[in-house]
mmCIF file of C-alpha atoms in Angstrom:
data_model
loop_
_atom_site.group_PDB
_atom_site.id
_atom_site.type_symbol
_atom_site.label_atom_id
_atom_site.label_comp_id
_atom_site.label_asym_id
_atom_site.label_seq_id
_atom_site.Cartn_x
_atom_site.Cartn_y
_atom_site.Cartn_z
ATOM 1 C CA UNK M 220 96.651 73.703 75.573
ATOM 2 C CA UNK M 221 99.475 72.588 77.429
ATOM 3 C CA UNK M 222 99.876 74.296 81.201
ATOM 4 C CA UNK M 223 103.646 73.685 82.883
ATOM 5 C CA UNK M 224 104.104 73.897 86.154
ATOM 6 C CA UNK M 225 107.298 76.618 87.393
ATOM 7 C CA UNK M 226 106.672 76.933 90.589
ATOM 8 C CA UNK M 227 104.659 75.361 93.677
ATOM 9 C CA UNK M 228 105.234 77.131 97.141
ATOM 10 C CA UNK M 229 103.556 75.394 100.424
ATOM 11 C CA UNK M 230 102.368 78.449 102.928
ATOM 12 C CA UNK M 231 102.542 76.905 106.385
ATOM 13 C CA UNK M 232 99.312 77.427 108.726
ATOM 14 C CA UNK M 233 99.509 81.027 109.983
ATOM 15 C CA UNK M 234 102.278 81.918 107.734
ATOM 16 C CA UNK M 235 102.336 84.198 104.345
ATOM 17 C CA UNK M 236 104.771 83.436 101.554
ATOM 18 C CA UNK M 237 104.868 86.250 98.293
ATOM 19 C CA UNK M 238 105.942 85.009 94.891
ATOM 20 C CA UNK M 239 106.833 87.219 91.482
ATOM 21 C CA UNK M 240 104.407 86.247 88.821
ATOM 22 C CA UNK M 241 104.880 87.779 85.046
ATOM 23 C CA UNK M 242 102.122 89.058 82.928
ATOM 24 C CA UNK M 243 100.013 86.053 81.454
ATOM 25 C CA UNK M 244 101.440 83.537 83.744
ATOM 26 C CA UNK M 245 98.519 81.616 85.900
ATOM 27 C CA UNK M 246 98.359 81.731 90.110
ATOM 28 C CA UNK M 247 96.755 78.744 91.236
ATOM 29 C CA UNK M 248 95.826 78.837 94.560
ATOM 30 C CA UNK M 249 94.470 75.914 96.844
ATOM 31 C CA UNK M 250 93.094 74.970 100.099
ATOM 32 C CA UNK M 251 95.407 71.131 100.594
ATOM 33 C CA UNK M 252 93.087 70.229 103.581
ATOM 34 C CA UNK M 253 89.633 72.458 103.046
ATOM 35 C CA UNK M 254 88.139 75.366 104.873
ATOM 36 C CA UNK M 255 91.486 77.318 104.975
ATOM 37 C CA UNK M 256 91.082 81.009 103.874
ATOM 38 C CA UNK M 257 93.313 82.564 102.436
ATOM 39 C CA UNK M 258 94.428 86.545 102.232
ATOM 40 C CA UNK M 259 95.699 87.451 98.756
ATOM 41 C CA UNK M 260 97.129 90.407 98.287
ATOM 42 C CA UNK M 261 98.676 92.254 94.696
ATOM 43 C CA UNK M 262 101.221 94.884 93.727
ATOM 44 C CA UNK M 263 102.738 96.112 90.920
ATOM 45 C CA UNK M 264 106.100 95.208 90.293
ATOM 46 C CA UNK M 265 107.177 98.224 88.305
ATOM 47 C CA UNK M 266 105.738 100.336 91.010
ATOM 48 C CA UNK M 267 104.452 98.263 94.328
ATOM 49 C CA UNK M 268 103.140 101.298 95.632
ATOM 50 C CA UNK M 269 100.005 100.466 92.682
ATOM 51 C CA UNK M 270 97.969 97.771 94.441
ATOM 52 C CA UNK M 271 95.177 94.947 93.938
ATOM 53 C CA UNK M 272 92.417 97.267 95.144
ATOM 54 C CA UNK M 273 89.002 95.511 96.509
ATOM 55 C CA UNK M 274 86.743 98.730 96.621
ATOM 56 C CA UNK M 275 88.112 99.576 92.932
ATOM 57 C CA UNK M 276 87.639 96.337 91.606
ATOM 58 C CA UNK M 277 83.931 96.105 93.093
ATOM 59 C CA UNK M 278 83.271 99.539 91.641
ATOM 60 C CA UNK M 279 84.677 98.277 88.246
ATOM 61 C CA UNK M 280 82.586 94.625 88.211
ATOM 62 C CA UNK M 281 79.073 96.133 90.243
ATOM 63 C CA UNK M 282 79.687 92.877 92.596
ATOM 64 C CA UNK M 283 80.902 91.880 95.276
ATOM 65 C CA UNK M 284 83.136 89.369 94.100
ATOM 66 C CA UNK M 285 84.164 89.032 90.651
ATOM 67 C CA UNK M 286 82.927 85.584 88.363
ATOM 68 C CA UNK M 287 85.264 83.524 86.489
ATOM 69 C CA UNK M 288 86.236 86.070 83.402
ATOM 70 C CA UNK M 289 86.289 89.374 85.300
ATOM 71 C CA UNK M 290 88.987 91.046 86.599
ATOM 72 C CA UNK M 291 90.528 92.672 89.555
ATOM 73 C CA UNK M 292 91.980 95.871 89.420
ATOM 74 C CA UNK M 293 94.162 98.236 90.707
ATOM 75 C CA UNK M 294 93.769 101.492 92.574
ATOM 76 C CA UNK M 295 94.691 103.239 89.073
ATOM 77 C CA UNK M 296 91.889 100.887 87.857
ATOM 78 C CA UNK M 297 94.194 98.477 85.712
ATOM 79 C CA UNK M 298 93.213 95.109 85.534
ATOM 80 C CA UNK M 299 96.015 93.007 87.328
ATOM 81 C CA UNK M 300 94.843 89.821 87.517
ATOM 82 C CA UNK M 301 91.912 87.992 85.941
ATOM 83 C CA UNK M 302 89.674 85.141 87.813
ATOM 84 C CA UNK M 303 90.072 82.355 85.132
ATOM 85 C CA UNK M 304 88.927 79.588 87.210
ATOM 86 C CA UNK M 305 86.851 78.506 90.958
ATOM 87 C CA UNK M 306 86.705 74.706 91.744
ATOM 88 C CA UNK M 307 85.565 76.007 95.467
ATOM 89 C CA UNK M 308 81.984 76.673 96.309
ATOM 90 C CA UNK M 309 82.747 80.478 95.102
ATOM 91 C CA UNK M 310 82.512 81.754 98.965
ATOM 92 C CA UNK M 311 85.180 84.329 98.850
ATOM 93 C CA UNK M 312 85.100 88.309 100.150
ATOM 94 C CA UNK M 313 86.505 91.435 99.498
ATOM 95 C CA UNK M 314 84.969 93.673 102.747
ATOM 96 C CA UNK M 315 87.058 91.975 105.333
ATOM 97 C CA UNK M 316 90.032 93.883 106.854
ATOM 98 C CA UNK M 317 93.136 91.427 107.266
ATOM 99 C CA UNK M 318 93.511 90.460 110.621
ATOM 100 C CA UNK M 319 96.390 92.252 112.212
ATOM 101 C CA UNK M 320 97.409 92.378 116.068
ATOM 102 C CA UNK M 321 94.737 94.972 117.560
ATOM 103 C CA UNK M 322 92.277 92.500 116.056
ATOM 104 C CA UNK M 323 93.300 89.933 118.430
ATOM 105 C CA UNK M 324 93.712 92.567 121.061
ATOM 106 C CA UNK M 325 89.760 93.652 120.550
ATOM 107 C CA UNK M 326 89.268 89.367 120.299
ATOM 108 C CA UNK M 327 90.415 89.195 123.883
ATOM 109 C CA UNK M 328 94.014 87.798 123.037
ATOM 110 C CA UNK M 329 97.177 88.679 125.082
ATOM 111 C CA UNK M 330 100.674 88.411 123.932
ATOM 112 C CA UNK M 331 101.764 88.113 120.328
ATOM 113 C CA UNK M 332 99.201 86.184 117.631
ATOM 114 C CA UNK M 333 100.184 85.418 113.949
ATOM 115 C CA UNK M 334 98.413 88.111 111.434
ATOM 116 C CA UNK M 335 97.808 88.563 107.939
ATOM 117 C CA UNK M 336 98.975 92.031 108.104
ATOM 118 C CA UNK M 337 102.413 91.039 109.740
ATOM 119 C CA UNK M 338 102.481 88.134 106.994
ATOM 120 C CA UNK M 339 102.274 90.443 104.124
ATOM 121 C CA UNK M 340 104.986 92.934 105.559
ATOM 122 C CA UNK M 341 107.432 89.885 106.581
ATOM 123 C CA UNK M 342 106.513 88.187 102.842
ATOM 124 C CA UNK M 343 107.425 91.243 101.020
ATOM 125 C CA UNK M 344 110.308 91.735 103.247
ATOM 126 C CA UNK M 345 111.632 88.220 101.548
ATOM 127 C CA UNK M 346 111.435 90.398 98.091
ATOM 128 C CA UNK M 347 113.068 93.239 99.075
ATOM 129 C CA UNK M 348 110.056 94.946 99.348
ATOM 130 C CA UNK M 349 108.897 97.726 102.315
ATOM 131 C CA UNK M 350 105.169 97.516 102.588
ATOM 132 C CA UNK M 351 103.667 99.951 104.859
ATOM 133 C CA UNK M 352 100.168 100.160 104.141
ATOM 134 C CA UNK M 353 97.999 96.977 104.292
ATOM 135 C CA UNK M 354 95.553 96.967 101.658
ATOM 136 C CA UNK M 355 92.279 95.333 101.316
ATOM 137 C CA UNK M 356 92.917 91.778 100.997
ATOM 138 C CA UNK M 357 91.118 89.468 98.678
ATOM 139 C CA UNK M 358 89.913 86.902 101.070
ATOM 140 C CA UNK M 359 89.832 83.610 98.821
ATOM 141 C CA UNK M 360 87.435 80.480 100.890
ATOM 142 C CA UNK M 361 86.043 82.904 103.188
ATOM 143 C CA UNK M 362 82.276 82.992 103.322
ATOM 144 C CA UNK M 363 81.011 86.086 105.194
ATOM 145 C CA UNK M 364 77.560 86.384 103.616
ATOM 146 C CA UNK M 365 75.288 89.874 103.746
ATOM 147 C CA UNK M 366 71.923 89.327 105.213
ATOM 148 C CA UNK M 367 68.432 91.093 104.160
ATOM 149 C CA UNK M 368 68.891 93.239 107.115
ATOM 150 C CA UNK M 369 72.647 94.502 106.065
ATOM 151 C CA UNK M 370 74.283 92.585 108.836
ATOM 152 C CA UNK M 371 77.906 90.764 108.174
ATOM 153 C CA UNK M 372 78.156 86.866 108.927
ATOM 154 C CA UNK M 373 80.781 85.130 109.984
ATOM 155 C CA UNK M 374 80.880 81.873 108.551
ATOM 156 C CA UNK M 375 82.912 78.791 108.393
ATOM 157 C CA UNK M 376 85.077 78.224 104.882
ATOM 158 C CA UNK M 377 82.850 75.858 103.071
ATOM 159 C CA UNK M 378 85.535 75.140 101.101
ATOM 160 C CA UNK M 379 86.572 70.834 100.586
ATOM 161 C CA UNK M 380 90.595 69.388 100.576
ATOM 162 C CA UNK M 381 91.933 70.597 97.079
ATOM 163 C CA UNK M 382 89.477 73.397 96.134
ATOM 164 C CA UNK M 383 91.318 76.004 94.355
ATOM 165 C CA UNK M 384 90.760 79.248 92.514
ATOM 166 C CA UNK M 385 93.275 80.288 89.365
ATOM 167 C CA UNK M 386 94.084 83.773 88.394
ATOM 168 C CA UNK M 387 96.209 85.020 84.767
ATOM 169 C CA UNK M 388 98.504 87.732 85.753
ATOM 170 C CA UNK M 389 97.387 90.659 83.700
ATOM 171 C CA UNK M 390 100.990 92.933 84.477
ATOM 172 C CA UNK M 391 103.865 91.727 86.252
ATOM 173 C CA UNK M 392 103.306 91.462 89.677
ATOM 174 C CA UNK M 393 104.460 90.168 93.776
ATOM 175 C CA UNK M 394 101.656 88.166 94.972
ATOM 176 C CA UNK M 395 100.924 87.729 98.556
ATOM 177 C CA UNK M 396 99.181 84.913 99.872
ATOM 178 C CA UNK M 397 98.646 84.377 103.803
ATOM 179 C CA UNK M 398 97.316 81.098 105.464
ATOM 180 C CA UNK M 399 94.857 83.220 107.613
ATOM 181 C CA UNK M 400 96.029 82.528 111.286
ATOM 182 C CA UNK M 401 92.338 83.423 113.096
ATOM 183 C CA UNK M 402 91.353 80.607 115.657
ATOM 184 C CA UNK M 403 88.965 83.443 117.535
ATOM 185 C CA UNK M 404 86.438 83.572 115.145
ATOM 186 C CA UNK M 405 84.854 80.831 112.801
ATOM 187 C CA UNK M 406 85.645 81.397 109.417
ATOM 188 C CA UNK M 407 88.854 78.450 109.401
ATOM 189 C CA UNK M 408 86.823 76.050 111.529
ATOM 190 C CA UNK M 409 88.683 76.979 114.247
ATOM 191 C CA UNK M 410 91.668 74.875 113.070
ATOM 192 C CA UNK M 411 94.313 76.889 110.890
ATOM 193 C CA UNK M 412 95.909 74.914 107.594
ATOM 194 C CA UNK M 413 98.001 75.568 104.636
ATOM 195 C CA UNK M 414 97.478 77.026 101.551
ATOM 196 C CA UNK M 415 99.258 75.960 98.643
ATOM 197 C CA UNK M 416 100.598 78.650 95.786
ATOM 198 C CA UNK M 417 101.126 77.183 91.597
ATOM 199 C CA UNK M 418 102.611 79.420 89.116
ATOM 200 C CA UNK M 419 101.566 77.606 85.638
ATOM 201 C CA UNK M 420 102.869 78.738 82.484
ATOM 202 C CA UNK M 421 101.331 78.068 78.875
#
């Protein structure tokens, strides 16, 4: 099998960048220096207002993350995209809210911060596109394990320079990816970095 390369956009620490992807073509996307997570977001293209939906695609796999072979779905429960392949540890989550600026507020933070929820509205802005509603992101390289006692932990990405995750679009689609600005809490190490976005063809 032969996989081309179209496209290969850098997103700049603390910035999000959104990309139109057709049906069958594969998102790579990668962590250049490690431990970067990154906020994915999906939407229809035919109708954005139909959305990569975390609590519908938990519902549809009974986990908490999907495994290489399962997909993600919609709110309308469609699969949109497909996890084809994880070179990471597999530490990613789907019950963390994208940060957005009352987060920092409630973090202690005055004046303006970068957030994922201003990335994805500025992003889709770039495609002509009005988001209003931030949905659930899919939070690739971020490890925020549940504990015996039903607490949330906030861990460090585990994830090395390079790791990457790849997705087949499943229906034509925007994709969203933000470089996940927090520097309050531990999950970047503290340090934001880039993300890097592939759109392979085969």
């Amino acid at each position: 099998m032969v996989v081309m390369e179209l496209t290969r956009v850098l997103v700049p620490a603390r910035e999000g960048r959104a990309v139109r992807v057709s049906a069958g073509q594969l998102i790579r996307v990668s962590t250049p220096e490690g431990a970067q997570v990154g906020d994915f977001f999906a939407f229809c293209a035919s109708d954005p207002v139909e959305h990569l939906s975390a609590a519908h695609t938990r519902g549809h796999t009974s986990r908490l993350f999907p495994v290489p072979g399962e997909p993600f779905v919609t709110d309308r429960r469609r699969p949109i995209l497909t996890l084809t392949d994880d070179t990471s540890p597999g530490r990613h989550d789907m019950l963390i809210a994208a940060c957005d600026p009352a987060r920092y507020e409630l973090l202690g933070h005055h004046g303006w911060h970068a957030s994922c929820a201003e990335n994805l509205k500025a992003a889709m802005r770039e495609l002509e596109v009005d988001v209003t509603t931030v949905p659930q992101p899919v939070n690739f390289f971020m490890d925020i394990p549940v504990t015996a006692d039903d607490v949330i932990e906030w861990r460090s990405s585990p994830a090395a320079p390079g790791d990457a995750v790849t997705l087949r679009a499943e229906l034509d689609c925007f994709v969203v990816v933000s470089a996940c600005p927090q520097d309050l809490v531990d999950v970047n190490g503290m340090r934001p970095g880039p993300l890097e976005i592939e759109i392979l063809d085969k």
